[in-house]
Short mmCIF file of C-alpha atoms and ligand atoms in Angstrom, two decimals:
data_model
loop_
_atom_site.label_atom_id
_atom_site.label_comp_id
_atom_site.label_asym_id
_atom_site.label_seq_id
_atom_site.Cartn_x
_atom_site.Cartn_y
_atom_site.Cartn_z
CA UNK A 1 29.40 -25.26 -4.78
CA UNK A 2 26.22 -25.65 -3.36
CA UNK A 3 23.21 -23.78 -5.62
CA UNK A 4 22.14 -20.48 -4.90
CA UNK A 5 18.46 -19.30 -4.58
CA UNK A 6 16.87 -16.41 -5.94
CA UNK A 7 13.44 -14.86 -4.49
CA UNK A 8 10.95 -16.22 -6.28
CA UNK A 9 9.36 -14.68 -9.50
CA UNK A 10 7.59 -11.83 -8.99
CA UNK A 11 8.61 -11.36 -5.77
CA UNK A 12 11.43 -9.34 -4.08
CA UNK A 13 13.47 -8.21 -0.95
CA UNK A 14 13.33 -4.81 0.67
CA UNK A 15 16.58 -3.93 1.64
CA UNK A 16 17.63 -2.12 4.59
CA UNK A 17 18.70 1.11 2.68
CA UNK A 18 14.94 0.91 0.77
CA UNK A 19 13.48 0.12 4.36
CA UNK A 20 13.56 3.93 5.43
CA UNK A 21 11.31 5.49 2.54
CA UNK A 22 8.88 2.47 3.05
CA UNK A 23 8.32 3.29 7.20
CA UNK A 24 7.97 7.14 6.02
CA UNK A 25 5.10 6.24 4.44
CA UNK A 26 3.61 3.67 6.50
CA UNK A 27 4.30 6.83 9.32
CA UNK A 28 2.43 9.17 6.94
CA UNK A 29 -0.41 6.77 6.24
CA UNK A 30 -0.92 6.06 10.34
CA UNK A 31 -1.08 9.73 10.90
CA UNK A 32 -3.42 10.48 8.65
CA UNK A 33 -5.64 7.63 9.28
CA UNK A 34 -5.53 8.70 13.01
CA UNK A 35 -5.80 12.28 12.36
CA UNK A 36 -9.41 11.83 10.80
CA UNK A 37 -10.42 8.68 13.14
CA UNK A 38 -9.80 5.36 11.14
CA UNK A 39 -8.22 2.45 12.96
CA UNK A 40 -6.35 -0.23 12.14
CA UNK A 41 -7.32 -3.82 11.21
CA UNK A 42 -5.30 -6.82 11.00
CA UNK A 43 -6.89 -9.99 8.87
CA UNK A 44 -5.28 -13.16 7.69
CA UNK A 45 -2.82 -13.43 5.02
CA UNK A 46 -5.57 -16.20 3.30
CA UNK A 47 -9.11 -16.91 3.73
CA UNK A 48 -11.35 -19.35 2.36
CA UNK A 49 -11.46 -19.56 -1.75
CA UNK A 50 -14.94 -18.81 -1.90
CA UNK A 51 -14.69 -15.28 -0.08
CA UNK A 52 -13.14 -14.02 -3.26
CA UNK A 53 -15.41 -15.91 -5.77
CA UNK A 54 -18.60 -14.31 -4.09
CA UNK A 55 -16.79 -11.12 -2.68
CA UNK A 56 -14.49 -9.96 -5.64
CA UNK A 57 -16.70 -11.68 -8.33
CA UNK A 58 -16.07 -14.75 -10.40
CA UNK A 59 -15.95 -12.89 -14.01
CA UNK A 60 -12.79 -10.76 -12.66
CA UNK A 61 -9.42 -11.26 -13.85
CA UNK A 62 -8.21 -11.68 -10.27
CA UNK A 63 -10.28 -14.62 -9.56
CA UNK A 64 -10.14 -16.40 -13.35
CA UNK A 65 -6.78 -16.15 -13.39
CA UNK A 66 -4.48 -14.39 -10.59
CA UNK A 67 -5.12 -16.04 -7.17
CA UNK A 68 -2.89 -18.39 -5.40
CA UNK A 69 -5.31 -20.94 -4.52
CA UNK A 70 -4.55 -24.60 -2.50
CA UNK A 71 -5.78 -27.04 -0.53
CA UNK A 72 -4.90 -27.38 3.28
CA UNK A 73 -4.34 -30.98 4.65
CA UNK A 74 -8.22 -30.99 5.70
CA UNK A 75 -9.40 -30.44 1.81
CA UNK A 76 -10.47 -27.21 2.55
CA UNK A 77 -9.74 -24.34 -0.46
CA UNK A 78 -7.77 -21.54 1.00
CA UNK A 79 -6.29 -18.33 -1.33
CA UNK A 80 -3.44 -16.20 -0.48
CA UNK A 81 -5.71 -12.71 -0.29
CA UNK A 82 -5.30 -10.63 -3.62
CA UNK A 83 -7.27 -7.48 -1.99
CA UNK A 84 -8.23 -6.61 1.11
CA UNK A 85 -11.70 -5.24 1.33
CA UNK A 86 -13.77 -8.53 0.64
CA UNK A 87 -11.66 -9.88 4.17
CA UNK A 88 -12.38 -7.00 5.89
CA UNK A 89 -16.20 -7.20 5.04
CA UNK A 90 -16.07 -10.67 6.13
CA UNK A 91 -14.89 -9.68 9.73
CA UNK A 92 -16.85 -7.03 9.89
CA UNK A 93 -20.12 -9.25 9.62
CA UNK A 94 -18.15 -11.93 11.47
CA UNK A 95 -17.86 -9.84 14.14
CA UNK A 96 -21.43 -8.03 14.05
CA UNK A 97 -19.31 -4.54 13.56
CA UNK A 98 -22.88 -3.23 12.51
CA UNK A 99 -23.43 -3.05 16.01
CA UNK A 100 -21.00 -0.20 16.57
CA UNK A 101 -21.50 3.40 15.94
CA UNK A 102 -21.87 3.79 12.33
CA UNK A 103 -19.70 4.01 9.78
CA UNK A 104 -16.86 1.86 11.02
CA UNK A 105 -13.80 3.39 9.99
CA UNK A 106 -10.89 0.97 8.98
CA UNK A 107 -7.33 1.02 8.07
CA UNK A 108 -4.80 -1.72 6.87
CA UNK A 109 -1.30 -2.35 5.59
CA UNK A 110 0.22 -5.37 4.38
CA UNK A 111 0.69 -8.29 1.77
CA UNK A 112 -1.16 -8.91 -1.08
CA UNK A 113 -0.93 -12.06 -3.82
CA UNK A 114 -1.75 -12.05 -7.43
CA UNK A 115 -0.26 -14.31 -10.08
CA UNK A 116 0.22 -11.99 -12.61
CA UNK A 117 2.72 -11.44 -15.07
CA UNK A 118 6.03 -9.53 -13.33
CA UNK A 119 6.68 -6.51 -14.89
CA UNK A 120 7.83 -2.94 -13.34
CA UNK A 121 5.28 -1.67 -10.55
CA UNK A 122 3.45 -5.20 -11.08
CA UNK A 123 4.81 -8.22 -8.39
CA UNK A 124 2.90 -11.42 -7.33
CA UNK A 125 3.41 -10.35 -3.86
CA UNK A 126 3.30 -6.44 -3.21
CA UNK A 127 1.67 -4.43 -0.22
CA UNK A 128 -1.24 -2.27 -0.35
CA UNK A 129 -2.26 0.72 2.49
CA UNK A 130 -5.86 0.44 2.25
CA UNK A 131 -9.06 2.39 4.26
CA UNK A 132 -12.55 1.56 4.32
CA UNK A 133 -15.62 3.67 5.44
CA UNK A 134 -18.57 1.28 6.59
CA UNK A 135 -22.02 1.94 7.17
CA UNK A 136 -22.37 5.24 5.41
CA UNK A 137 -24.23 6.02 1.95
CA UNK A 138 -23.14 10.16 2.60
CA UNK A 139 -20.92 11.60 -0.51
CA UNK A 140 -19.24 12.50 2.74
CA UNK A 141 -17.89 9.64 3.41
CA UNK A 142 -16.68 8.98 -0.32
CA UNK A 143 -14.71 12.40 -0.18
CA UNK A 144 -13.32 11.43 2.99
CA UNK A 145 -11.84 8.47 1.82
CA UNK A 146 -10.93 10.02 -1.33
CA UNK A 147 -8.88 13.26 0.71
CA UNK A 148 -7.33 10.38 2.46
CA UNK A 149 -5.02 9.16 -0.34
CA UNK A 150 -4.92 12.48 -1.88
CA UNK A 151 -3.18 13.72 1.92
CA UNK A 152 -1.03 10.55 1.91
CA UNK A 153 0.30 11.59 -2.03
CA UNK A 154 0.89 14.77 -0.86
CA UNK A 155 2.75 14.23 2.32
CA UNK A 156 5.21 11.97 0.48
CA UNK A 157 5.10 14.25 -2.18
CA UNK A 158 5.01 12.13 -5.16
CA UNK A 159 4.87 13.67 -8.26
CA UNK A 160 3.03 13.99 -11.38
CA UNK A 161 -0.69 12.18 -9.93
CA UNK A 162 -3.97 12.75 -10.92
CA UNK A 163 -7.26 11.95 -9.22
CA UNK A 164 -9.85 10.56 -12.07
CA UNK A 165 -13.32 9.85 -10.75
CA UNK A 166 -16.52 8.27 -12.13
CA UNK A 167 -19.77 6.68 -11.06
CA UNK A 168 -21.08 3.24 -11.59
CA UNK A 169 -24.49 3.96 -10.49
CA UNK A 170 -26.69 1.97 -8.37
CA UNK A 171 -26.48 -2.16 -9.25
CA UNK A 172 -30.47 -2.08 -10.10
CA UNK A 173 -29.77 1.18 -12.40
CA UNK A 174 -27.16 -0.53 -13.86
CA UNK A 175 -28.57 -3.43 -14.95
CA UNK A 176 -30.35 -1.24 -18.01
CA UNK A 177 -27.49 0.31 -18.91
CA UNK A 178 -25.31 -3.21 -19.27
CA UNK A 179 -28.26 -4.27 -21.75
CA UNK A 180 -27.07 -1.36 -23.91
CA UNK A 181 -23.59 -1.92 -23.73
CA UNK A 182 -23.62 -5.51 -24.58
CA UNK A 183 -26.07 -5.42 -27.85
CA UNK A 184 -23.30 -2.59 -28.86
CA UNK A 185 -20.40 -5.57 -28.29
CA UNK A 186 -22.51 -7.88 -29.93
CA UNK A 187 -23.10 -5.86 -32.69
CA UNK A 188 -19.36 -5.02 -33.20
CA UNK A 189 -18.04 -8.45 -31.86
CA UNK A 190 -15.53 -9.38 -34.73
CA UNK A 191 -13.63 -6.37 -34.04
CA UNK A 192 -13.28 -7.05 -30.21
CA UNK A 193 -10.53 -9.22 -28.29
CA UNK A 194 -10.88 -13.14 -27.53
CA UNK A 195 -10.98 -11.90 -23.93
CA UNK A 196 -13.33 -9.12 -24.14
CA UNK A 197 -15.65 -11.45 -26.51
CA UNK A 198 -16.16 -14.36 -23.89
CA UNK A 199 -16.90 -11.79 -21.03
CA UNK A 200 -19.95 -9.44 -23.13
CA UNK A 201 -22.59 -11.56 -21.09
CA UNK A 202 -20.54 -11.75 -17.50
CA UNK A 203 -18.28 -8.20 -17.48
CA UNK A 204 -19.25 -6.03 -20.52
CA UNK A 205 -17.88 -2.85 -18.51
CA UNK A 206 -13.96 -4.72 -18.78
CA UNK A 207 -14.23 -3.68 -22.03
CA UNK A 208 -13.32 -0.26 -21.43
CA UNK A 209 -10.18 -1.02 -19.72
CA UNK A 210 -9.07 -3.18 -23.04
CA UNK A 211 -5.38 -2.41 -24.56
CA UNK A 212 -6.60 -4.23 -27.93
CA UNK A 213 -6.62 -1.76 -30.77
CA UNK A 214 -9.56 -3.02 -32.12
CA UNK A 215 -11.58 -3.08 -28.78
CA UNK A 216 -10.47 0.31 -28.38
CA UNK A 217 -12.38 1.33 -31.41
CA UNK A 218 -15.69 0.02 -30.85
CA UNK A 219 -15.09 1.34 -27.32
CA UNK A 220 -14.76 4.73 -28.56
CA UNK A 221 -18.45 4.90 -29.72
CA UNK A 222 -20.01 2.53 -26.51
CA UNK A 223 -22.24 4.34 -24.54
CA UNK A 224 -21.13 5.86 -21.12
CA UNK A 225 -22.78 4.81 -18.22
CA UNK A 226 -22.17 8.26 -16.68
CA UNK A 227 -25.35 9.13 -19.26
CA UNK A 228 -27.48 6.64 -17.64
CA UNK A 229 -27.09 7.18 -13.93
CA UNK A 230 -30.88 7.37 -12.20
CA UNK A 231 -31.59 10.45 -10.10
CA UNK A 232 -30.41 9.17 -7.13
CA UNK A 233 -27.15 8.30 -8.01
CA UNK A 234 -26.78 11.45 -10.20
CA UNK A 235 -27.12 13.45 -7.07
CA UNK A 236 -24.84 11.40 -5.22
CA UNK A 237 -21.96 11.93 -7.57
CA UNK A 238 -22.87 15.55 -8.11
CA UNK A 239 -22.64 16.02 -4.29
CA UNK A 240 -19.15 14.15 -4.30
CA UNK A 241 -17.83 16.46 -7.22
CA UNK A 242 -19.18 19.67 -4.71
CA UNK A 243 -17.20 18.20 -1.64
CA UNK A 244 -14.11 17.22 -3.34
CA UNK A 245 -14.32 20.78 -4.40
CA UNK A 246 -14.79 22.05 -0.84
CA UNK A 247 -12.19 19.76 0.14
CA UNK A 248 -9.67 21.60 -2.27
CA UNK A 249 -9.08 17.87 -3.81
CA UNK A 250 -8.70 18.37 -7.71
CA UNK A 251 -9.98 15.73 -9.92
CA UNK A 252 -11.08 15.01 -13.71
CA UNK A 253 -14.07 13.11 -14.58
CA UNK A 254 -13.31 9.87 -16.50
CA UNK A 255 -16.62 8.54 -17.99
CA UNK A 256 -15.02 5.40 -19.31
CA UNK A 257 -13.58 4.71 -15.58
CA UNK A 258 -13.90 0.99 -14.75
CA UNK A 259 -12.34 -1.04 -11.71
CA UNK A 260 -11.07 -4.66 -11.91
CA UNK A 261 -13.43 -5.83 -9.25
CA UNK A 262 -17.39 -6.25 -9.27
CA UNK A 263 -18.58 -5.11 -6.12
CA UNK A 264 -18.35 -1.25 -7.15
CA UNK A 265 -21.46 0.88 -7.36
CA UNK A 266 -21.63 4.44 -7.58
CA UNK A 267 -18.34 6.73 -6.88
CA UNK A 268 -15.13 4.99 -8.55
CA UNK A 269 -11.83 6.63 -8.27
CA UNK A 270 -8.42 6.17 -9.39
CA UNK A 271 -5.19 8.32 -8.41
CA UNK A 272 -2.85 7.94 -11.61
CA UNK A 273 0.91 8.96 -12.04
CA UNK A 274 2.85 9.77 -15.10
CA UNK A 275 5.92 8.47 -13.77
CA UNK A 276 5.09 4.78 -13.54
CA UNK A 277 5.03 3.68 -17.20
CA UNK A 278 1.86 1.08 -18.22
CA UNK A 279 1.23 0.29 -14.41
CA UNK A 280 0.42 3.68 -13.68
CA UNK A 281 -2.11 3.39 -10.93
CA UNK A 282 -0.71 4.11 -7.73
CA UNK A 283 -4.35 3.53 -5.97
CA UNK A 284 -7.85 3.56 -6.26
CA UNK A 285 -11.04 2.23 -5.18
CA UNK A 286 -14.73 3.17 -4.76
CA UNK A 287 -18.22 2.87 -3.00
CA UNK A 288 -19.40 -1.31 -2.89
CA UNK A 289 -22.90 -0.47 -1.24
CA UNK A 290 -23.85 -4.25 -1.92
CA UNK A 291 -20.70 -6.47 -0.80
CA UNK A 292 -21.36 -6.65 2.96
CA UNK A 293 -24.89 -8.30 2.32
CA UNK A 294 -23.67 -10.33 -0.31
CA UNK A 295 -21.28 -11.34 2.53
CA UNK A 296 -24.33 -12.59 4.55
CA UNK A 297 -24.51 -9.32 6.70
CA UNK A 298 -27.07 -6.40 7.01
CA UNK A 299 -27.90 -3.84 4.09
CA UNK A 300 -24.56 -1.92 4.66
CA UNK A 301 -23.17 0.72 2.38
CA UNK A 302 -19.44 1.17 2.64
CA UNK A 303 -16.62 2.97 0.37
CA UNK A 304 -13.02 2.70 0.41
CA UNK A 305 -9.61 2.17 -1.48
CA UNK A 306 -6.19 0.33 -1.65
CA UNK A 307 -2.69 2.12 -2.94
CA UNK A 308 -0.04 0.44 -4.07
CA UNK A 309 2.91 0.64 -1.28
CA UNK A 310 5.44 -0.48 -4.54
CA UNK A 311 4.18 2.27 -6.90
CA UNK A 312 4.19 5.07 -4.48
CA UNK A 313 7.86 4.41 -3.67
CA UNK A 314 8.72 3.79 -7.43
CA UNK A 315 7.19 7.18 -8.24
CA UNK A 316 9.12 8.93 -5.42
CA UNK A 317 12.25 6.89 -6.50
CA UNK A 318 14.47 7.72 -3.68
CA UNK A 319 16.22 6.19 -1.51
CA UNK A 320 16.69 7.59 2.16
CA UNK A 321 20.10 7.77 3.44
CA UNK A 322 20.25 5.74 6.68
CA UNK A 323 21.35 7.92 8.99
CA UNK A 324 24.96 6.97 11.21
CA UNK A 325 24.36 5.97 14.83
CA UNK A 326 25.41 8.29 17.75
CA UNK A 327 28.35 6.18 19.02
CA UNK A 328 30.72 3.73 18.25
CA UNK A 329 32.85 2.36 21.34
CA UNK A 330 36.07 1.04 20.21
CA UNK A 331 38.41 -1.06 22.38
CA UNK A 332 41.85 -1.73 22.58
CA UNK A 333 41.64 -5.35 24.60
CA UNK A 334 39.31 -7.88 24.98
CA UNK A 335 39.71 -6.48 28.87
CA UNK A 336 37.63 -3.65 27.94
CA UNK A 337 34.66 -5.72 26.85
CA UNK A 338 32.67 -5.77 29.82
CA UNK A 339 33.17 -2.18 30.22
CA UNK A 340 31.77 -1.43 26.57
CA UNK A 341 29.08 -3.64 26.56
CA UNK A 342 27.82 -2.13 30.07
CA UNK A 343 28.18 1.13 28.78
CA UNK A 344 26.54 0.14 25.29
CA UNK A 345 23.63 -1.01 27.00
CA UNK A 346 23.06 2.14 29.79
CA UNK A 347 23.43 4.50 26.43
CA UNK A 348 21.14 2.48 24.92
CA UNK A 349 18.31 2.54 27.18
CA UNK A 350 18.86 6.19 27.26
CA UNK A 351 17.72 6.17 23.68
CA UNK A 352 21.23 6.22 22.03
CA UNK A 353 22.25 4.51 18.69
CA UNK A 354 25.48 2.86 19.85
CA UNK A 355 27.13 0.20 18.32
CA UNK A 356 30.42 -2.03 19.09
CA UNK A 357 33.04 -3.80 17.46
CA UNK A 358 31.76 -8.02 16.82
CA UNK A 359 34.12 -8.59 14.61
CA UNK A 360 37.49 -8.25 16.94
CA UNK A 361 39.10 -5.88 14.54
CA UNK A 362 42.23 -3.97 15.62
CA UNK A 363 41.91 -0.65 16.87
CA UNK A 364 42.32 0.79 13.80
CA UNK A 365 40.26 -1.37 12.20
CA UNK A 366 37.48 -0.07 14.53
CA UNK A 367 37.99 3.25 14.02
CA UNK A 368 37.82 2.67 10.14
CA UNK A 369 34.60 0.46 10.77
CA UNK A 370 33.16 3.58 12.57
CA UNK A 371 33.39 6.19 9.96
CA UNK A 372 32.34 3.48 7.07
CA UNK A 373 28.56 3.25 9.58
CA UNK A 374 28.84 6.95 10.09
CA UNK A 375 28.93 7.10 13.66
CA UNK A 376 28.74 10.57 14.99
CA UNK A 377 31.02 9.25 17.51
CA UNK A 378 33.86 7.22 19.00
CA UNK A 379 34.59 6.41 22.09
CA UNK A 380 38.34 4.84 22.72
CA UNK A 381 38.82 2.49 25.82
CA UNK A 382 42.68 1.54 26.16
CA UNK A 383 43.75 -0.08 29.28
CA UNK A 384 45.40 2.23 31.69
CA UNK A 385 44.54 5.26 29.64
CA UNK A 386 41.40 7.63 30.03
CA UNK A 387 38.46 7.34 27.90
CA UNK A 388 38.53 9.45 24.83
CA UNK A 389 35.44 10.75 22.87
CA UNK A 390 36.18 12.08 19.41
CA UNK A 391 33.39 14.02 17.21
CA UNK A 392 34.17 12.29 13.68
CA UNK A 393 32.81 15.34 11.52
CA UNK A 394 35.55 17.44 13.00
CA UNK A 395 38.04 15.28 14.66
CA UNK A 396 37.78 16.91 17.85
CA UNK A 397 39.31 14.39 20.70
CA UNK A 398 38.62 15.24 24.58
CA UNK A 399 39.28 12.68 27.71
CA UNK A 400 35.95 12.18 29.19
CA UNK A 401 34.75 9.88 31.98
CA UNK A 402 32.69 7.39 30.94
CA UNK A 403 29.67 8.27 32.98
CA UNK A 404 29.80 11.61 31.34
CA UNK A 405 29.63 10.63 27.32
CA UNK A 406 25.76 10.82 27.43
CA UNK A 407 26.02 14.36 28.79
CA UNK A 408 28.94 15.05 26.36
CA UNK A 409 27.22 13.80 23.01
CA UNK A 410 23.60 15.53 24.18
CA UNK A 411 25.37 18.75 24.66
CA UNK A 412 27.09 18.70 20.67
P1 LIG B 1 -6.77 -3.08 -6.85
O1 LIG B 1 -6.92 -3.86 -5.35
O2 LIG B 1 -6.45 -3.70 -7.87
O3 LIG B 1 -8.05 -1.75 -6.88
O4 LIG B 1 -5.41 -2.48 -6.45
C1 LIG B 1 -4.78 -1.35 -5.73
C2 LIG B 1 -3.72 -0.75 -5.83
O5 LIG B 1 -2.77 -1.77 -5.63
C3 LIG B 1 -3.36 -0.40 -7.74
O6 LIG B 1 -3.42 0.88 -7.75
C4 LIG B 1 -1.80 -0.87 -7.50
O7 LIG B 1 -1.08 0.19 -6.88
C5 LIG B 1 -1.80 -1.44 -6.34
N1 LIG B 1 -1.66 -3.12 -7.03
C6 LIG B 1 -2.39 -3.67 -7.59
N2 LIG B 1 -2.13 -4.66 -8.56
C7 LIG B 1 -0.52 -4.89 -7.70
C8 LIG B 1 0.42 -5.88 -8.34
N3 LIG B 1 0.56 -6.54 -8.77
N4 LIG B 1 1.49 -5.27 -7.94
C9 LIG B 1 1.92 -4.29 -7.45
N5 LIG B 1 1.13 -3.50 -7.13
C10 LIG B 1 -0.19 -3.67 -7.38
#
């Protein structure tokens, strides 16, 4: 027998019984984005590798270890996108969106790729929904985007979610603090993990995120960036907190919060869910005031987030039953095929969900099949006999003219 294939490691199939819940999530997201004026954007699934190296940062795990990078036939280095913000900023600059009324408010959904160790809630191809407000430095923009995700989580009914917020300050103000943090790390380097040690100079903040026991002990006494913000950053953070309260979005402040991407400035946030085990973050993001300029655009403040579609669905952990169709048309013999096809086509144009027997079953087999697929009604067509419409739930049957079927079903 020929060898069978499996989906590649870290990937998964979305089967029809799982698709309904996913659809509900996408529909909710579209509605929530629309109500606040966020409009859809689609960028390619791959980009120049350099975009992520420059945008996400060379010291990040994503760029160092997790990118699916390949060379095309012209020798260009391309990468399957590991995240959505750098590509959207690339598009903002490429299409001169700074000339549009600001901020430009964008929303997206689609597949992303990271070569991570697969586990529950962590895949190599996964889907994100995200939103970005580009061109505003107002704390109101921070709160508007955070509220989008908070509303989505609430509308979907995701249980056990907490919003954590922090601030990284501006790039300039952070520099002095980073020196202090680095000397703290250097002074206790023998207690740190190799990974943290290697990155003391290039990315000391990541030490806050480490699971390594020794590193955790060192980080418990580390200075906090929140205590080193400059007055403008502090004011921004204070206003974000006030406005979140005004929007009735609950949050906790986490002075050790950091994120895995280099581009963040000022506000950062993370929605975590207690039902998810190790991979507990449903979604998160923050402000990235320097990124557009770093990608060759004008100085443009921006804020946004991404949420993991699969994590939201895992936290919901429920399958939506696929509703049965309205009508199954069963035929006694091949003579009724044309009639059945014509009627199905007409009823479908009226928006009815209609199915036909495509497997050449006997009349008895067709009735059994209609029952298995949960059809609400069955219409039987037999030569020389009137058509009969049966409601499956009540088993009530009546003779009908095919032209009356639509009316009959609508009335029930
Ligand atoms: P990030 O782009 O790293 O800020 O991640 C944003 C969100 O995407 C996370 O909160 C997760 O919900 C989701 N996510 C990130 N990486 C993965 C992955 N490998 N598998 C599934 N979901 C992920």
